Amino acid sequence: EAEVAQSPRYKITEKSQAVAFWCDPISGHATLYWYRQILGQGPELLVQFQDESVVDDSQLPKDRFSAERLKGVDSTLKIQPAELGDSAMYLCASSLGSQGNYGYTFGSGTRLTVV
Amino acid sequence: KQEVTQIPAALSVPEGENLVLNCSFTDSAIYNLQWFRQDPGKGLTSLLLIQSSQREQTSGRLNASLDKSSGRSTLYIAASQPGDSATYLCAVSDSSYKLIFGSGTRLLVRP
């Protein structure tokens, strides 16, 4: 079964350092999402891409976070500088259609710890 | 603004029991609803997807229902097993086709 690939699985970084996460969606999935999940809470959307275009980044802290999907395939989420409050699970998801009619498939996530 | 609530927040049951997890949402204008399972420290595994025009979906021991007009969904797990222990998340797709999640129900099935 096709999967959404994410790396790294775990990342420990010091406060004020830069960190990057990578996501490779299921082949052919045009829509890609980055979610952040704080322990004990549900995931919250950071950014949504349709192909290489950003559809929604209203919840992305743009002073420190950036996301790109240059060729409309894989995507990178970057944080610079990292803060203690950024410690969370970062989840990538993809969907075949733009309307989610086929559901959403999530990757295994990247667990970030900022020390 | 769409809000999703899941009750109870935690549930502990003995093995073999049938159980129901509840999900409610404030805006009935959803496109679909999806139930996910999350094991500790892991990503999300999709369990069931219910389109807005559907009333329920079934997969094995799982059955999910959707009542759009009342803003409710339930996930029914039959004959629970210790391996069912996990957090169950409900999410609705809104008009911009992004998922809005509840905080989840942590389920423990005791042997």
PDB file of C-alpha atoms in Angstrom:
ATOM      1  CA  GLU A   1       0.000   0.000   0.000  1.00  0.00           C
ATOM      2  CA  ALA A   2       1.303   3.445  -0.945  1.00  0.00           C
ATOM      3  CA  GLU A   3       2.583   5.569   1.918  1.00  0.00           C
ATOM      4  CA  VAL A   4       3.458   9.159   2.698  1.00  0.00           C
ATOM      5  CA  ALA A   5       7.156   9.244   3.558  1.00  0.00           C
ATOM      6  CA  GLN A   6       8.530  11.620   6.174  1.00  0.00           C
ATOM      7  CA  SER A   7      12.019  12.162   7.511  1.00  0.00           C
ATOM      8  CA  PRO A   8      13.553  12.333   9.962  1.00  0.00           C
ATOM      9  CA  ARG A   9      11.405  10.357  12.402  1.00  0.00           C
ATOM     10  CA  TYR A  10      12.920  12.123  15.379  1.00  0.00           C
ATOM     11  CA  LYS A  11      14.811  15.377  15.715  1.00  0.00           C
ATOM     12  CA  ILE A  12      16.338  17.012  18.764  1.00  0.00           C
ATOM     13  CA  THR A  13      17.577  20.540  18.263  1.00  0.00           C
ATOM     14  CA  GLU A  14      18.708  23.383  20.425  1.00  0.00           C
ATOM     15  CA  LYS A  15      16.716  26.543  20.800  1.00  0.00           C
ATOM     16  CA  SER A  16      17.533  29.131  18.109  1.00  0.00           C
ATOM     17  CA  GLN A  17      18.847  26.513  15.671  1.00  0.00           C
ATOM     18  CA  ALA A  18      17.347  25.787  12.269  1.00  0.00           C
ATOM     19  CA  VAL A  19      15.528  22.533  11.553  1.00  0.00           C
ATOM     20  CA  ALA A  20      13.932  21.075   8.416  1.00  0.00           C
ATOM     21  CA  PHE A  21      11.482  18.278   7.772  1.00  0.00           C
ATOM     22  CA  TRP A  22      10.861  16.474   4.508  1.00  0.00           C
ATOM     23  CA  CYS A  23       7.729  14.870   3.112  1.00  0.00           C
ATOM     24  CA  ASP A  24       7.145  12.780  -0.013  1.00  0.00           C
ATOM     25  CA  PRO A  25       3.428  12.299  -0.671  1.00  0.00           C
ATOM     26  CA  ILE A  26       1.802   9.380  -2.424  1.00  0.00           C
ATOM     27  CA  SER A  27       2.551   9.511  -6.132  1.00  0.00           C
ATOM     28  CA  GLY A  28      -0.122  11.450  -7.987  1.00  0.00           C
ATOM     29  CA  HIS A  29      -1.527  13.184  -4.929  1.00  0.00           C
ATOM     30  CA  ALA A  30      -1.834  16.850  -5.838  1.00  0.00           C
ATOM     31  CA  THR A  31      -2.776  18.117  -2.399  1.00  0.00           C
ATOM     32  CA  LEU A  32      -0.269  18.117   0.439  1.00  0.00           C
ATOM     33  CA  TYR A  33      -0.736  19.259   4.027  1.00  0.00           C
ATOM     34  CA  TRP A  34       1.557  19.940   6.970  1.00  0.00           C
ATOM     35  CA  TYR A  35       0.000  19.590  10.414  1.00  0.00           C
ATOM     36  CA  ARG A  36       1.425  20.205  13.884  1.00  0.00           C
ATOM     37  CA  GLN A  37       0.266  18.096  16.811  1.00  0.00           C
ATOM     38  CA  ILE A  38       1.050  19.137  20.366  1.00  0.00           C
ATOM     39  CA  LEU A  39       0.999  16.285  22.865  1.00  0.00           C
ATOM     40  CA  GLY A  40      -2.536  15.491  23.979  1.00  0.00           C
ATOM     41  CA  GLN A  41      -4.196  17.560  21.265  1.00  0.00           C
ATOM     42  CA  GLY A  42      -5.487  16.990  17.769  1.00  0.00           C
ATOM     43  CA  PRO A  43      -3.391  18.017  14.752  1.00  0.00           C
ATOM     44  CA  GLU A  44      -3.724  21.593  13.504  1.00  0.00           C
ATOM     45  CA  LEU A  45      -3.095  22.664   9.923  1.00  0.00           C
ATOM     46  CA  LEU A  46       0.024  24.704   9.228  1.00  0.00           C
ATOM     47  CA  VAL A  47       0.004  24.837   5.432  1.00  0.00           C
ATOM     48  CA  GLN A  48      -1.893  23.338   2.496  1.00  0.00           C
ATOM     49  CA  PHE A  49      -0.491  22.982  -1.038  1.00  0.00           C
ATOM     50  CA  GLN A  50      -2.290  22.303  -4.281  1.00  0.00           C
ATOM     51  CA  ASP A  51       0.469  21.143  -6.614  1.00  0.00           C
ATOM     52  CA  GLU A  52       3.229  23.712  -6.035  1.00  0.00           C
ATOM     53  CA  SER A  53       0.920  26.513  -4.903  1.00  0.00           C
ATOM     54  CA  VAL A  54       0.089  27.426  -1.318  1.00  0.00           C
ATOM     55  CA  VAL A  55      -3.666  27.258  -0.774  1.00  0.00           C
ATOM     56  CA  ASP A  56      -3.760  28.055   2.937  1.00  0.00           C
ATOM     57  CA  ASP A  57      -0.937  29.134   5.224  1.00  0.00           C
ATOM     58  CA  SER A  58      -3.013  31.283   7.537  1.00  0.00           C
ATOM     59  CA  GLN A  59      -1.903  29.326  10.617  1.00  0.00           C
ATOM     60  CA  LEU A  60       1.778  29.177   9.672  1.00  0.00           C
ATOM     61  CA  PRO A  61       3.963  31.392  11.925  1.00  0.00           C
ATOM     62  CA  LYS A  62       5.654  33.053   8.998  1.00  0.00           C
ATOM     63  CA  ASP A  63       8.255  34.871  11.054  1.00  0.00           C
ATOM     64  CA  ARG A  64       9.995  31.554  11.716  1.00  0.00           C
ATOM     65  CA  PHE A  65       8.313  28.878   9.592  1.00  0.00           C
ATOM     66  CA  SER A  66       8.549  28.373   5.855  1.00  0.00           C
ATOM     67  CA  ALA A  67       7.273  25.654   3.554  1.00  0.00           C
ATOM     68  CA  GLU A  68       7.884  24.870  -0.066  1.00  0.00           C
ATOM     69  CA  ARG A  69       6.844  22.350  -2.666  1.00  0.00           C
ATOM     70  CA  LEU A  70       8.873  23.496  -5.625  1.00  0.00           C
ATOM     71  CA  LYS A  71       8.003  20.866  -8.233  1.00  0.00           C
ATOM     72  CA  GLY A  72       4.626  19.974  -6.836  1.00  0.00           C
ATOM     73  CA  VAL A  73       5.881  16.649  -5.499  1.00  0.00           C
ATOM     74  CA  ASP A  74       7.858  16.501  -2.263  1.00  0.00           C
ATOM     75  CA  SER A  75       7.833  19.256   0.321  1.00  0.00           C
ATOM     76  CA  THR A  76      10.063  20.762   2.986  1.00  0.00           C
ATOM     77  CA  LEU A  77       8.988  22.521   6.176  1.00  0.00           C
ATOM     78  CA  LYS A  78      11.613  24.663   7.882  1.00  0.00           C
ATOM     79  CA  ILE A  79      11.785  26.350  11.255  1.00  0.00           C
ATOM     80  CA  GLN A  80      14.347  29.049  11.959  1.00  0.00           C
ATOM     81  CA  PRO A  81      14.966  29.810  14.731  1.00  0.00           C
ATOM     82  CA  ALA A  82      13.401  26.974  16.685  1.00  0.00           C
ATOM     83  CA  GLU A  83      11.755  27.811  20.000  1.00  0.00           C
ATOM     84  CA  LEU A  84      10.906  25.601  22.967  1.00  0.00           C
ATOM     85  CA  GLY A  85       7.211  25.863  22.109  1.00  0.00           C
ATOM     86  CA  ASP A  86       7.828  24.274  18.716  1.00  0.00           C
ATOM     87  CA  SER A  87       8.294  20.877  20.338  1.00  0.00           C
ATOM     88  CA  ALA A  88       5.570  18.763  18.759  1.00  0.00           C
ATOM     89  CA  MET A  89       4.825  16.072  16.188  1.00  0.00           C
ATOM     90  CA  TYR A  90       4.887  17.392  12.621  1.00  0.00           C
ATOM     91  CA  LEU A  91       2.652  15.388  10.328  1.00  0.00           C
ATOM     92  CA  CYS A  92       2.453  15.432   6.560  1.00  0.00           C
ATOM     93  CA  ALA A  93      -0.640  14.258   4.697  1.00  0.00           C
ATOM     94  CA  SER A  94      -1.655  13.998   1.081  1.00  0.00           C
ATOM     95  CA  SER A  95      -4.901  13.634  -0.811  1.00  0.00           C
ATOM     96  CA  LEU A  96      -5.680  12.538  -4.350  1.00  0.00           C
ATOM     97  CA  GLY A  97      -8.277  15.196  -5.044  1.00  0.00           C
ATOM     98  CA  SER A  98      -8.419  18.821  -4.057  1.00  0.00           C
ATOM     99  CA  GLN A  99     -11.665  18.285  -2.172  1.00  0.00           C
ATOM    100  CA  GLY A 100     -10.599  15.391  -0.002  1.00  0.00           C
ATOM    101  CA  ASN A 101     -13.182  13.140  -1.605  1.00  0.00           C
ATOM    102  CA  TYR A 102     -10.769  10.254  -1.428  1.00  0.00           C
ATOM    103  CA  GLY A 103      -9.709  10.891   2.121  1.00  0.00           C
ATOM    104  CA  TYR A 104      -6.349  11.844   3.493  1.00  0.00           C
ATOM    105  CA  THR A 105      -3.274   9.687   4.057  1.00  0.00           C
ATOM    106  CA  PHE A 106      -0.828  10.657   6.785  1.00  0.00           C
ATOM    107  CA  GLY A 107       2.835   9.896   7.172  1.00  0.00           C
ATOM    108  CA  SER A 108       4.462   8.617  10.351  1.00  0.00           C
ATOM    109  CA  GLY A 109       5.426  12.122  11.415  1.00  0.00           C
ATOM    110  CA  THR A 110       8.541  13.818  12.733  1.00  0.00           C
ATOM    111  CA  ARG A 111       8.802  14.188  16.489  1.00  0.00           C
ATOM    112  CA  LEU A 112      10.640  17.454  17.217  1.00  0.00           C
ATOM    113  CA  THR A 113      12.119  18.218  20.616  1.00  0.00           C
ATOM    114  CA  VAL A 114      13.610  21.661  21.160  1.00  0.00           C
ATOM    115  CA  VAL A 115      15.973  21.896  24.141  1.00  0.00           C
TER     116      VAL A 115
ATOM    117  CA  LYS B   1     -15.415  28.571  12.823  1.00  0.00           C
ATOM    118  CA  GLN B   2     -15.708  24.790  12.807  1.00  0.00           C
ATOM    119  CA  GLU B   3     -15.025  23.101  16.125  1.00  0.00           C
ATOM    120  CA  VAL B   4     -14.800  19.370  16.702  1.00  0.00           C
ATOM    121  CA  THR B   5     -15.335  17.826  20.120  1.00  0.00           C
ATOM    122  CA  GLN B   6     -14.714  14.245  21.148  1.00  0.00           C
ATOM    123  CA  ILE B   7     -16.215  12.617  24.200  1.00  0.00           C
ATOM    124  CA  PRO B   8     -15.024  10.946  26.313  1.00  0.00           C
ATOM    125  CA  ALA B   9     -11.423  12.139  26.426  1.00  0.00           C
ATOM    126  CA  ALA B  10     -10.366   8.783  27.844  1.00  0.00           C
ATOM    127  CA  LEU B  11     -11.992   5.396  28.153  1.00  0.00           C
ATOM    128  CA  SER B  12     -10.935   2.161  29.831  1.00  0.00           C
ATOM    129  CA  VAL B  13     -12.882  -1.015  29.153  1.00  0.00           C
ATOM    130  CA  PRO B  14     -12.374  -4.763  29.684  1.00  0.00           C
ATOM    131  CA  GLU B  15     -11.579  -6.911  26.682  1.00  0.00           C
ATOM    132  CA  GLY B  16     -14.601  -8.089  24.718  1.00  0.00           C
ATOM    133  CA  GLU B  17     -16.775  -5.101  25.454  1.00  0.00           C
ATOM    134  CA  ASN B  18     -18.575  -3.206  22.704  1.00  0.00           C
ATOM    135  CA  LEU B  19     -17.957   0.515  22.867  1.00  0.00           C
ATOM    136  CA  VAL B  20     -18.948   3.810  21.284  1.00  0.00           C
ATOM    137  CA  LEU B  21     -16.800   6.874  20.743  1.00  0.00           C
ATOM    138  CA  ASN B  22     -18.513  10.179  20.094  1.00  0.00           C
ATOM    139  CA  CYS B  23     -17.627  13.103  17.863  1.00  0.00           C
ATOM    140  CA  SER B  24     -19.567  16.342  17.429  1.00  0.00           C
ATOM    141  CA  PHE B  25     -18.990  19.294  15.123  1.00  0.00           C
ATOM    142  CA  THR B  26     -20.469  22.780  15.157  1.00  0.00           C
ATOM    143  CA  ASP B  27     -20.923  23.458  11.417  1.00  0.00           C
ATOM    144  CA  SER B  28     -22.940  20.870   9.511  1.00  0.00           C
ATOM    145  CA  ALA B  29     -21.562  22.076   6.153  1.00  0.00           C
ATOM    146  CA  ILE B  30     -18.880  19.395   5.947  1.00  0.00           C
ATOM    147  CA  TYR B  31     -17.626  17.497   2.918  1.00  0.00           C
ATOM    148  CA  ASN B  32     -16.635  14.346   4.719  1.00  0.00           C
ATOM    149  CA  LEU B  33     -15.666  12.949   8.099  1.00  0.00           C
ATOM    150  CA  GLN B  34     -12.783  10.641   8.769  1.00  0.00           C
ATOM    151  CA  TRP B  35     -11.859   8.554  11.784  1.00  0.00           C
ATOM    152  CA  PHE B  36      -8.187   7.925  12.493  1.00  0.00           C
ATOM    153  CA  ARG B  37      -6.239   5.799  14.916  1.00  0.00           C
ATOM    154  CA  GLN B  38      -2.984   6.992  16.467  1.00  0.00           C
ATOM    155  CA  ASP B  39      -0.636   4.797  18.459  1.00  0.00           C
ATOM    156  CA  PRO B  40       1.682   6.546  20.951  1.00  0.00           C
ATOM    157  CA  GLY B  41       4.376   8.525  19.171  1.00  0.00           C
ATOM    158  CA  LYS B  42       3.164   7.440  15.746  1.00  0.00           C
ATOM    159  CA  GLY B  43       1.389   8.965  12.797  1.00  0.00           C
ATOM    160  CA  LEU B  44      -2.299   8.667  11.938  1.00  0.00           C
ATOM    161  CA  THR B  45      -3.866   5.589  10.387  1.00  0.00           C
ATOM    162  CA  SER B  46      -7.122   6.098   8.533  1.00  0.00           C
ATOM    163  CA  LEU B  47      -9.933   3.860   9.744  1.00  0.00           C
ATOM    164  CA  LEU B  48     -13.086   5.017   8.010  1.00  0.00           C
ATOM    165  CA  LEU B  49     -14.062   7.814   5.622  1.00  0.00           C
ATOM    166  CA  ILE B  50     -17.700   8.897   5.442  1.00  0.00           C
ATOM    167  CA  GLN B  51     -18.736  11.217   2.630  1.00  0.00           C
ATOM    168  CA  SER B  52     -21.293  13.893   3.486  1.00  0.00           C
ATOM    169  CA  SER B  53     -23.959  12.047   1.490  1.00  0.00           C
ATOM    170  CA  GLN B  54     -23.417   8.816   3.404  1.00  0.00           C
ATOM    171  CA  ARG B  55     -24.860   7.719   6.731  1.00  0.00           C
ATOM    172  CA  GLU B  56     -22.351   5.062   7.769  1.00  0.00           C
ATOM    173  CA  GLN B  57     -19.301   3.038   6.850  1.00  0.00           C
ATOM    174  CA  THR B  58     -18.147  -0.339   8.123  1.00  0.00           C
ATOM    175  CA  SER B  59     -14.788  -2.048   8.223  1.00  0.00           C
ATOM    176  CA  GLY B  60     -14.455  -5.297  10.127  1.00  0.00           C
ATOM    177  CA  ARG B  61     -15.344  -4.669  13.776  1.00  0.00           C
ATOM    178  CA  LEU B  62     -15.626  -0.922  13.196  1.00  0.00           C
ATOM    179  CA  ASN B  63     -18.748   0.978  12.226  1.00  0.00           C
ATOM    180  CA  ALA B  64     -18.942   4.748  11.894  1.00  0.00           C
ATOM    181  CA  SER B  65     -22.143   6.711  11.514  1.00  0.00           C
ATOM    182  CA  LEU B  66     -22.723  10.278  10.444  1.00  0.00           C
ATOM    183  CA  ASP B  67     -25.670  12.570  11.188  1.00  0.00           C
ATOM    184  CA  LYS B  68     -24.826  15.831   9.469  1.00  0.00           C
ATOM    185  CA  SER B  69     -27.951  17.662  10.537  1.00  0.00           C
ATOM    186  CA  SER B  70     -27.213  17.123  14.224  1.00  0.00           C
ATOM    187  CA  GLY B  71     -23.460  17.505  13.821  1.00  0.00           C
ATOM    188  CA  ARG B  72     -22.614  14.083  15.213  1.00  0.00           C
ATOM    189  CA  SER B  73     -20.664  10.975  14.385  1.00  0.00           C
ATOM    190  CA  THR B  74     -20.090   7.818  16.362  1.00  0.00           C
ATOM    191  CA  LEU B  75     -17.446   5.128  16.044  1.00  0.00           C
ATOM    192  CA  TYR B  76     -18.634   1.744  17.230  1.00  0.00           C
ATOM    193  CA  ILE B  77     -16.034  -0.895  18.066  1.00  0.00           C
ATOM    194  CA  ALA B  78     -17.361  -4.404  18.518  1.00  0.00           C
ATOM    195  CA  ALA B  79     -15.733  -7.039  20.726  1.00  0.00           C
ATOM    196  CA  SER B  80     -12.833  -4.815  21.749  1.00  0.00           C
ATOM    197  CA  GLN B  81      -9.313  -6.271  21.992  1.00  0.00           C
ATOM    198  CA  PRO B  82      -6.166  -5.065  23.786  1.00  0.00           C
ATOM    199  CA  GLY B  83      -4.711  -4.295  20.357  1.00  0.00           C
ATOM    200  CA  ASP B  84      -7.433  -1.677  19.905  1.00  0.00           C
ATOM    201  CA  SER B  85      -5.779   0.446  22.601  1.00  0.00           C
ATOM    202  CA  ALA B  86      -4.841   3.752  20.969  1.00  0.00           C
ATOM    203  CA  THR B  87      -6.071   7.305  20.537  1.00  0.00           C
ATOM    204  CA  TYR B  88      -8.973   7.692  18.136  1.00  0.00           C
ATOM    205  CA  LEU B  89      -9.284  10.991  16.299  1.00  0.00           C
ATOM    206  CA  CYS B  90     -12.267  12.351  14.440  1.00  0.00           C
ATOM    207  CA  ALA B  91     -11.769  14.963  11.712  1.00  0.00           C
ATOM    208  CA  VAL B  92     -14.123  16.827   9.397  1.00  0.00           C
ATOM    209  CA  SER B  93     -13.282  18.336   6.037  1.00  0.00           C
ATOM    210  CA  ASP B  94     -14.523  21.895   5.742  1.00  0.00           C
ATOM    211  CA  SER B  95     -15.313  24.122   2.766  1.00  0.00           C
ATOM    212  CA  SER B  96     -11.619  24.688   2.104  1.00  0.00           C
ATOM    213  CA  TYR B  97     -11.007  20.918   2.090  1.00  0.00           C
ATOM    214  CA  LYS B  98      -8.724  20.900   5.075  1.00  0.00           C
ATOM    215  CA  LEU B  99      -9.209  18.595   8.036  1.00  0.00           C
ATOM    216  CA  ILE B 100     -10.241  19.943  11.413  1.00  0.00           C
ATOM    217  CA  PHE B 101      -9.576  17.527  14.239  1.00  0.00           C
ATOM    218  CA  GLY B 102     -10.975  16.825  17.639  1.00  0.00           C
ATOM    219  CA  SER B 103      -8.614  16.234  20.554  1.00  0.00           C
ATOM    220  CA  GLY B 104      -9.172  12.502  20.439  1.00  0.00           C
ATOM    221  CA  THR B 105     -10.345   9.735  22.748  1.00  0.00           C
ATOM    222  CA  ARG B 106      -7.643   7.668  24.454  1.00  0.00           C
ATOM    223  CA  LEU B 107      -8.839   4.083  24.599  1.00  0.00           C
ATOM    224  CA  LEU B 108      -7.398   1.397  26.850  1.00  0.00           C
ATOM    225  CA  VAL B 109      -8.712  -2.133  26.481  1.00  0.00           C
ATOM    226  CA  ARG B 110      -7.717  -4.203  29.506  1.00  0.00           C
ATOM    227  CA  PRO B 111      -6.957  -7.924  29.035  1.00  0.00           C
TER     228      PRO B 111
END
